[in-house]
């Protein structure tokens, strides 16, 4: 009798034990973190895909769930969410000035005790940005990815036979447009941020012709927009670039930056050079609809550095924009994510999923990553640049940066309005309180 | 303790201790306890079915309908706002800006998003998508307003085209545009809606326990009737027969709730129809207008001469031609609006009906109480009889 009862009870006890064990084995809820970032794309090789792999690795390692919001207008979304009282936990922005404004307003949390000395020592440059400008110089953002600006890309089919090493050489080459083939592939479009490819040209011209000191004075609001160095850079944008652009100024205005280089890679090409950042290595390879398949770095396209102005005493300057990670909600989950993104493991995952065509802030991220020859050369420039400055527009307060971008669009639409545009820009500069400007040095 | 309670207590103790040699009192006691328990179980499980039905109906009525119709309204309004902006700025109406119609449509879009946010159908992930769409809407409005500020003339026209194209991309970009986000949100809402409907009165977790409890109660009542007929030679025990009838009434009420679930499913289907509506035709004409505006600003009829972006845009527009004739586009939109309204009305009506059916919980409770009383009345003469025998 007892045995029979036991036989009946045994399965019930076993089921109850199994249920209890499975409940214990279930992953405990370690909470969630929200991140806003600009990287779109769901296909392998695209930035959005790569970053999702990074976030997946974070989830696997920590058990913390993530919610991502993807938009090209991260700054606008962060503003909107802050206004609604629901900021994201973490956001990736390129504008140091924007982050500084949030730090000043107490909306951004310091990261001094989030990212330790070990992680800081792994960074290629001192890009742990002290954004509050105070004596304490607390750190409010950690760098994730570096985009080297001021590369001049060319298609191997229609590019120059001899690389112009000096500004005069480039200017001369720009004027020798052949029939039906323009010198510059130029596209200003990027939704609400349209105009930045033009601001990049102006910044590089000022940096290379007048050096880091003038460049930083201008970026920090200490130089008049009507001053000769700035005015001449604008004129050169019109004279050298816009006048020799594929489809003219009109096409340059109406073309999105991601599409502009397409005609450089077609056979026959429509344009020969494009002034753009290091991220183009990936973007060019995404033109899969070309008859010869996706263009190959080093085979179908290559780059040369922005040429030197003769007789300059300073070394070879470079400028870069950096994707910076800031924390808007101080939660344990947000802290873990920021620390994870600053580390070599996360950045290596990105590299692996973009075929080594990215340049990460953590120098240990490169370990074991094979790169194509073009990306390898860019990485060397990132590592060995004599002078590396942050993108001036990223250092300017949001109002100034937006006005700068609008100014470029207006200038391309009507170059004769340059004096008026520069006067307007200077009015904007003078209207911004002094403590809203960032004074950061170039790294040497 | 009152005198009747003492008497019944003594009878029960006597029955349990088994002083009587007859098995009848024990069977009577076991039967009445089992029947009372079964009646209670039928009530509880029936109430659970009704509660699930009510919850699902409430979710459809108060969350799904406003959320889906809000997003659909916002989506339609945004497409119309874009058309209004292009039309107003294409015809050189610089002085009036994007026009009153544009601002009205933006206001409708904002109201729709607010309605959806209030409904909170898809939880925090849905709210995040809403905030993203709202952020894009702000950038979009700003760009259109900026487009309206450019002076007339070649340069102004070019800048206007640039701004309008950028704005339009913020809406229409399949990879991250506001409309794509709203479509994603609608798909989330659709999933959430189906989840809530499936968790309603027809959920096996609710219906099976109730059906089992009802079957057990019915079987016990029939067994009791047979027992009474055989043991006491009575054709029918009136109390137990009444209890059986009341049990059937309860089943009828619960089945009414379960069948009302069909209304809910219809409502859900109507809302899903709204979600999956083909909206490709709407906006095609406006895209053609924008292409013409861009080409005019560029100064070439051949899109390829205006750069790669314009060439690709023109190809996309050509691949999806607008309906023929100026009025057809308007008709498409009117049909869309009528469909939206009808589906939303149907959904609200069906949800209200399902809610009404599920609101019959007090009736269920009353029927169960009556059934319990009927069972007691059916047993009382025999219990009294055995109580006297045992004391």
mmCIF file of N, CA, C and O in Angstrom, chain B residues 12-66:
data_model
loop_
_atom_site.group_PDB
_atom_site.id
_atom_site.type_symbol
_atom_site.label_atom_id
_atom_site.label_comp_id
_atom_site.label_asym_id
_atom_site.label_seq_id
_atom_site.Cartn_x
_atom_site.Cartn_y
_atom_site.Cartn_z
ATOM 1 N N UNK B 12 -23.105 16.207 12.316
ATOM 2 C CA UNK B 12 -21.906 16.018 11.479
ATOM 3 C C UNK B 12 -20.881 15.172 12.227
ATOM 4 O O UNK B 12 -20.305 14.240 11.680
ATOM 5 N N UNK B 13 -20.686 15.498 13.537
ATOM 6 C CA UNK B 13 -19.739 14.718 14.330
ATOM 7 C C UNK B 13 -20.142 13.256 14.367
ATOM 8 O O UNK B 13 -19.322 12.356 14.204
ATOM 9 N N UNK B 14 -21.453 13.088 14.493
ATOM 10 C CA UNK B 14 -21.951 11.717 14.539
ATOM 11 C C UNK B 14 -21.683 10.998 13.221
ATOM 12 O O UNK B 14 -21.266 9.837 13.190
ATOM 13 N N UNK B 15 -21.885 11.733 12.155
ATOM 14 C CA UNK B 15 -21.671 11.113 10.838
ATOM 15 C C UNK B 15 -20.200 10.761 10.635
ATOM 16 O O UNK B 15 -19.852 9.697 10.146
ATOM 17 N N UNK B 16 -19.350 11.683 11.077
ATOM 18 C CA UNK B 16 -17.925 11.445 10.873
ATOM 19 C C UNK B 16 -17.430 10.299 11.759
ATOM 20 O O UNK B 16 -16.692 9.443 11.316
ATOM 21 N N UNK B 17 -17.875 10.325 12.974
ATOM 22 C CA UNK B 17 -17.424 9.260 13.882
ATOM 23 C C UNK B 17 -18.015 7.910 13.484
ATOM 24 O O UNK B 17 -17.511 6.856 13.866
ATOM 25 N N UNK B 18 -19.084 7.990 12.725
ATOM 26 C CA UNK B 18 -19.647 6.759 12.188
ATOM 27 C C UNK B 18 -20.370 5.915 13.227
ATOM 28 O O UNK B 18 -20.268 4.698 13.220
ATOM 29 N N UNK B 19 -21.107 6.625 14.108
ATOM 30 C CA UNK B 19 -21.873 5.844 15.092
ATOM 31 C C UNK B 19 -22.944 5.009 14.401
ATOM 32 O O UNK B 19 -23.256 3.898 14.807
ATOM 33 N N UNK B 20 -23.477 5.673 13.337
ATOM 34 C CA UNK B 20 -24.542 4.962 12.632
ATOM 35 C C UNK B 20 -23.949 3.818 11.829
ATOM 36 O O UNK B 20 -22.870 3.945 11.256
ATOM 37 N N UNK B 21 -24.681 2.735 11.739
ATOM 38 C CA UNK B 21 -24.190 1.614 10.947
ATOM 39 C C UNK B 21 -24.536 1.788 9.479
ATOM 40 O O UNK B 21 -23.971 1.131 8.629
ATOM 41 N N UNK B 22 -25.489 2.713 9.192
ATOM 42 C CA UNK B 22 -25.895 2.927 7.791
ATOM 43 C C UNK B 22 -24.841 3.754 7.064
ATOM 44 O O UNK B 22 -24.217 4.650 7.636
ATOM 45 N N UNK B 23 -24.654 3.441 5.739
ATOM 46 C CA UNK B 23 -23.700 4.236 4.939
ATOM 47 C C UNK B 23 -24.383 5.466 4.358
ATOM 48 O O UNK B 23 -23.708 6.395 3.899
ATOM 49 N N UNK B 24 -25.701 5.479 4.327
ATOM 50 C CA UNK B 24 -26.450 6.576 3.688
ATOM 51 C C UNK B 24 -26.070 7.952 4.231
ATOM 52 O O UNK B 24 -25.810 8.875 3.453
ATOM 53 N N UNK B 25 -26.004 8.122 5.578
ATOM 54 C CA UNK B 25 -25.662 9.468 6.045
ATOM 55 C C UNK B 25 -24.297 9.919 5.549
ATOM 56 O O UNK B 25 -24.114 11.086 5.205
ATOM 57 N N UNK B 26 -23.350 8.982 5.534
ATOM 58 C CA UNK B 26 -22.008 9.374 5.052
ATOM 59 C C UNK B 26 -22.059 9.786 3.589
ATOM 60 O O UNK B 26 -21.427 10.751 3.172
ATOM 61 N N UNK B 27 -22.801 9.017 2.807
ATOM 62 C CA UNK B 27 -22.903 9.369 1.374
ATOM 63 C C UNK B 27 -23.570 10.736 1.216
ATOM 64 O O UNK B 27 -23.129 11.571 0.422
ATOM 65 N N UNK B 28 -24.622 10.939 2.027
ATOM 66 C CA UNK B 28 -25.320 12.238 1.947
ATOM 67 C C UNK B 28 -24.369 13.389 2.268
ATOM 68 O O UNK B 28 -24.319 14.400 1.558
ATOM 69 N N UNK B 29 -23.585 13.179 3.327
ATOM 70 C CA UNK B 29 -22.655 14.237 3.740
ATOM 71 C C UNK B 29 -21.578 14.478 2.670
ATOM 72 O O UNK B 29 -21.289 15.622 2.312
ATOM 73 N N UNK B 30 -21.056 13.383 2.169
ATOM 74 C CA UNK B 30 -20.016 13.518 1.143
ATOM 75 C C UNK B 30 -20.579 14.221 -0.088
ATOM 76 O O UNK B 30 -19.930 15.099 -0.684
ATOM 77 N N UNK B 31 -21.813 13.832 -0.435
ATOM 78 C CA UNK B 31 -22.415 14.435 -1.640
ATOM 79 C C UNK B 31 -22.645 15.943 -1.465
ATOM 80 O O UNK B 31 -22.337 16.734 -2.360
ATOM 81 N N UNK B 32 -23.147 16.318 -0.336
ATOM 82 C CA UNK B 32 -23.456 17.758 -0.160
ATOM 83 C C UNK B 32 -22.173 18.587 -0.098
ATOM 84 O O UNK B 32 -22.094 19.679 -0.677
ATOM 85 N N UNK B 33 -21.154 18.000 0.565
ATOM 86 C CA UNK B 33 -19.882 18.745 0.616
ATOM 87 C C UNK B 33 -19.301 18.877 -0.789
ATOM 88 O O UNK B 33 -18.877 19.964 -1.211
ATOM 89 N N UNK B 34 -19.326 17.772 -1.525
ATOM 90 C CA UNK B 34 -18.766 17.797 -2.886
ATOM 91 C C UNK B 34 -19.553 18.761 -3.768
ATOM 92 O O UNK B 34 -18.977 19.528 -4.564
ATOM 93 N N UNK B 35 -20.894 18.743 -3.600
ATOM 94 C CA UNK B 35 -21.718 19.626 -4.451
ATOM 95 C C UNK B 35 -21.483 21.104 -4.118
ATOM 96 O O UNK B 35 -21.417 21.944 -5.020
ATOM 97 N N UNK B 36 -21.341 21.396 -2.841
ATOM 98 C CA UNK B 36 -21.083 22.793 -2.452
ATOM 99 C C UNK B 36 -19.718 23.242 -2.995
ATOM 100 O O UNK B 36 -19.574 24.347 -3.514
ATOM 101 N N UNK B 37 -18.752 22.344 -2.852
ATOM 102 C CA UNK B 37 -17.411 22.685 -3.342
ATOM 103 C C UNK B 37 -17.437 22.882 -4.864
ATOM 104 O O UNK B 37 -16.837 23.825 -5.402
ATOM 105 N N UNK B 38 -18.144 21.975 -5.549
ATOM 106 C CA UNK B 38 -18.213 22.069 -7.012
ATOM 107 C C UNK B 38 -18.919 23.354 -7.433
ATOM 108 O O UNK B 38 -18.510 24.028 -8.386
ATOM 109 N N UNK B 39 -19.979 23.716 -6.682
ATOM 110 C CA UNK B 39 -20.706 24.962 -7.004
ATOM 111 C C UNK B 39 -19.784 26.164 -6.848
ATOM 112 O O UNK B 39 -19.775 27.070 -7.691
ATOM 113 N N UNK B 40 -18.988 26.128 -5.766
ATOM 114 C CA UNK B 40 -18.046 27.233 -5.538
ATOM 115 C C UNK B 40 -16.994 27.289 -6.653
ATOM 116 O O UNK B 40 -16.647 28.353 -7.173
ATOM 117 N N UNK B 41 -16.531 26.104 -7.035
ATOM 118 C CA UNK B 41 -15.504 26.030 -8.080
ATOM 119 C C UNK B 41 -16.041 26.543 -9.422
ATOM 120 O O UNK B 41 -15.365 27.280 -10.153
ATOM 121 N N UNK B 42 -17.296 26.164 -9.711
ATOM 122 C CA UNK B 42 -17.928 26.639 -10.962
ATOM 123 C C UNK B 42 -18.019 28.159 -10.936
ATOM 124 O O UNK B 42 -17.731 28.839 -11.934
ATOM 125 N N UNK B 43 -18.382 28.675 -9.764
ATOM 126 C CA UNK B 43 -18.502 30.135 -9.652
ATOM 127 C C UNK B 43 -17.141 30.801 -9.878
ATOM 128 O O UNK B 43 -17.025 31.731 -10.671
ATOM 129 N N UNK B 44 -16.126 30.298 -9.168
ATOM 130 C CA UNK B 44 -14.802 30.940 -9.251
ATOM 131 C C UNK B 44 -14.256 30.874 -10.681
ATOM 132 O O UNK B 44 -13.798 31.880 -11.235
ATOM 133 N N UNK B 45 -14.331 29.687 -11.286
ATOM 134 C CA UNK B 45 -13.769 29.557 -12.639
ATOM 135 C C UNK B 45 -14.596 30.354 -13.646
ATOM 136 O O UNK B 45 -14.060 30.939 -14.590
ATOM 137 N N UNK B 46 -15.923 30.398 -13.425
ATOM 138 C CA UNK B 46 -16.789 31.198 -14.318
ATOM 139 C C UNK B 46 -16.439 32.672 -14.210
ATOM 140 O O UNK B 46 -16.356 33.389 -15.207
ATOM 141 N N UNK B 47 -16.210 33.116 -12.969
ATOM 142 C CA UNK B 47 -15.826 34.527 -12.777
ATOM 143 C C UNK B 47 -14.482 34.819 -13.445
ATOM 144 O O UNK B 47 -14.275 35.904 -13.990
ATOM 145 N N UNK B 48 -13.587 33.816 -13.389
ATOM 146 C CA UNK B 48 -12.268 34.013 -14.038
ATOM 147 C C UNK B 48 -12.423 34.184 -15.548
ATOM 148 O O UNK B 48 -11.775 35.031 -16.166
ATOM 149 N N UNK B 49 -13.311 33.356 -16.136
ATOM 150 C CA UNK B 49 -13.552 33.486 -17.582
ATOM 151 C C UNK B 49 -14.092 34.883 -17.886
ATOM 152 O O UNK B 49 -13.625 35.588 -18.788
ATOM 153 N N UNK B 50 -15.063 35.289 -17.081
ATOM 154 C CA UNK B 50 -15.679 36.603 -17.303
ATOM 155 C C UNK B 50 -14.664 37.720 -17.106
ATOM 156 O O UNK B 50 -14.635 38.698 -17.871
ATOM 157 N N UNK B 51 -13.809 37.544 -16.093
ATOM 158 C CA UNK B 51 -12.811 38.578 -15.794
ATOM 159 C C UNK B 51 -11.820 38.713 -16.953
ATOM 160 O O UNK B 51 -11.469 39.821 -17.351
ATOM 161 N N UNK B 52 -11.404 37.562 -17.453
ATOM 162 C CA UNK B 52 -10.476 37.602 -18.601
ATOM 163 C C UNK B 52 -11.136 38.298 -19.783
ATOM 164 O O UNK B 52 -10.521 39.109 -20.475
ATOM 165 N N UNK B 53 -12.405 37.955 -20.034
ATOM 166 C CA UNK B 53 -13.130 38.591 -21.143
ATOM 167 C C UNK B 53 -13.220 40.098 -20.944
ATOM 168 O O UNK B 53 -13.009 40.879 -21.865
ATOM 169 N N UNK B 54 -13.508 40.479 -19.703
ATOM 170 C CA UNK B 54 -13.654 41.915 -19.422
ATOM 171 C C UNK B 54 -12.317 42.636 -19.616
ATOM 172 O O UNK B 54 -12.259 43.697 -20.230
ATOM 173 N N UNK B 55 -11.251 42.006 -19.106
ATOM 174 C CA UNK B 55 -9.932 42.631 -19.241
ATOM 175 C C UNK B 55 -9.542 42.814 -20.699
ATOM 176 O O UNK B 55 -9.040 43.863 -21.101
ATOM 177 N N UNK B 56 -9.774 41.734 -21.480
ATOM 178 C CA UNK B 56 -9.401 41.809 -22.895
ATOM 179 C C UNK B 56 -10.227 42.875 -23.607
ATOM 180 O O UNK B 56 -9.708 43.662 -24.409
ATOM 181 N N UNK B 57 -11.526 42.906 -23.279
ATOM 182 C CA UNK B 57 -12.400 43.898 -23.920
ATOM 183 C C UNK B 57 -11.972 45.308 -23.541
ATOM 184 O O UNK B 57 -11.911 46.200 -24.390
ATOM 185 N N UNK B 58 -11.662 45.477 -22.270
ATOM 186 C CA UNK B 58 -11.204 46.802 -21.822
ATOM 187 C C UNK B 58 -9.926 47.204 -22.533
ATOM 188 O O UNK B 58 -9.748 48.364 -22.914
ATOM 189 N N UNK B 59 -9.014 46.217 -22.697
ATOM 190 C CA UNK B 59 -7.736 46.520 -23.359
ATOM 191 C C UNK B 59 -7.973 46.957 -24.800
ATOM 192 O O UNK B 59 -7.361 47.915 -25.282
ATOM 193 N N UNK B 60 -8.881 46.254 -25.478
ATOM 194 C CA UNK B 60 -9.169 46.626 -26.873
ATOM 195 C C UNK B 60 -9.802 48.001 -26.919
ATOM 196 O O UNK B 60 -9.426 48.859 -27.721
ATOM 197 N N UNK B 61 -10.780 48.199 -26.025
ATOM 198 C CA UNK B 61 -11.541 49.451 -26.068
ATOM 199 C C UNK B 61 -10.696 50.648 -25.639
ATOM 200 O O UNK B 61 -10.699 51.682 -26.282
ATOM 201 N N UNK B 62 -9.980 50.479 -24.535
ATOM 202 C CA UNK B 62 -9.318 51.660 -23.973
ATOM 203 C C UNK B 62 -7.868 51.820 -24.411
ATOM 204 O O UNK B 62 -7.289 52.880 -24.231
ATOM 205 N N UNK B 63 -7.271 50.737 -24.925
ATOM 206 C CA UNK B 63 -5.861 50.845 -25.318
ATOM 207 C C UNK B 63 -5.650 50.658 -26.806
ATOM 208 O O UNK B 63 -5.091 51.519 -27.481
ATOM 209 N N UNK B 64 -6.131 49.501 -27.317
ATOM 210 C CA UNK B 64 -5.796 49.193 -28.710
ATOM 211 C C UNK B 64 -6.436 50.176 -29.688
ATOM 212 O O UNK B 64 -5.773 50.669 -30.599
ATOM 213 N N UNK B 65 -7.733 50.462 -29.469
ATOM 214 C CA UNK B 65 -8.420 51.340 -30.427
ATOM 215 C C UNK B 65 -7.773 52.732 -30.464
ATOM 216 O O UNK B 65 -7.387 53.213 -31.532
ATOM 217 N N UNK B 66 -7.603 53.394 -29.303
ATOM 218 C CA UNK B 66 -6.962 54.722 -29.391
ATOM 219 C C UNK B 66 -5.523 54.662 -29.871
ATOM 220 O O UNK B 66 -5.075 55.556 -30.587
#
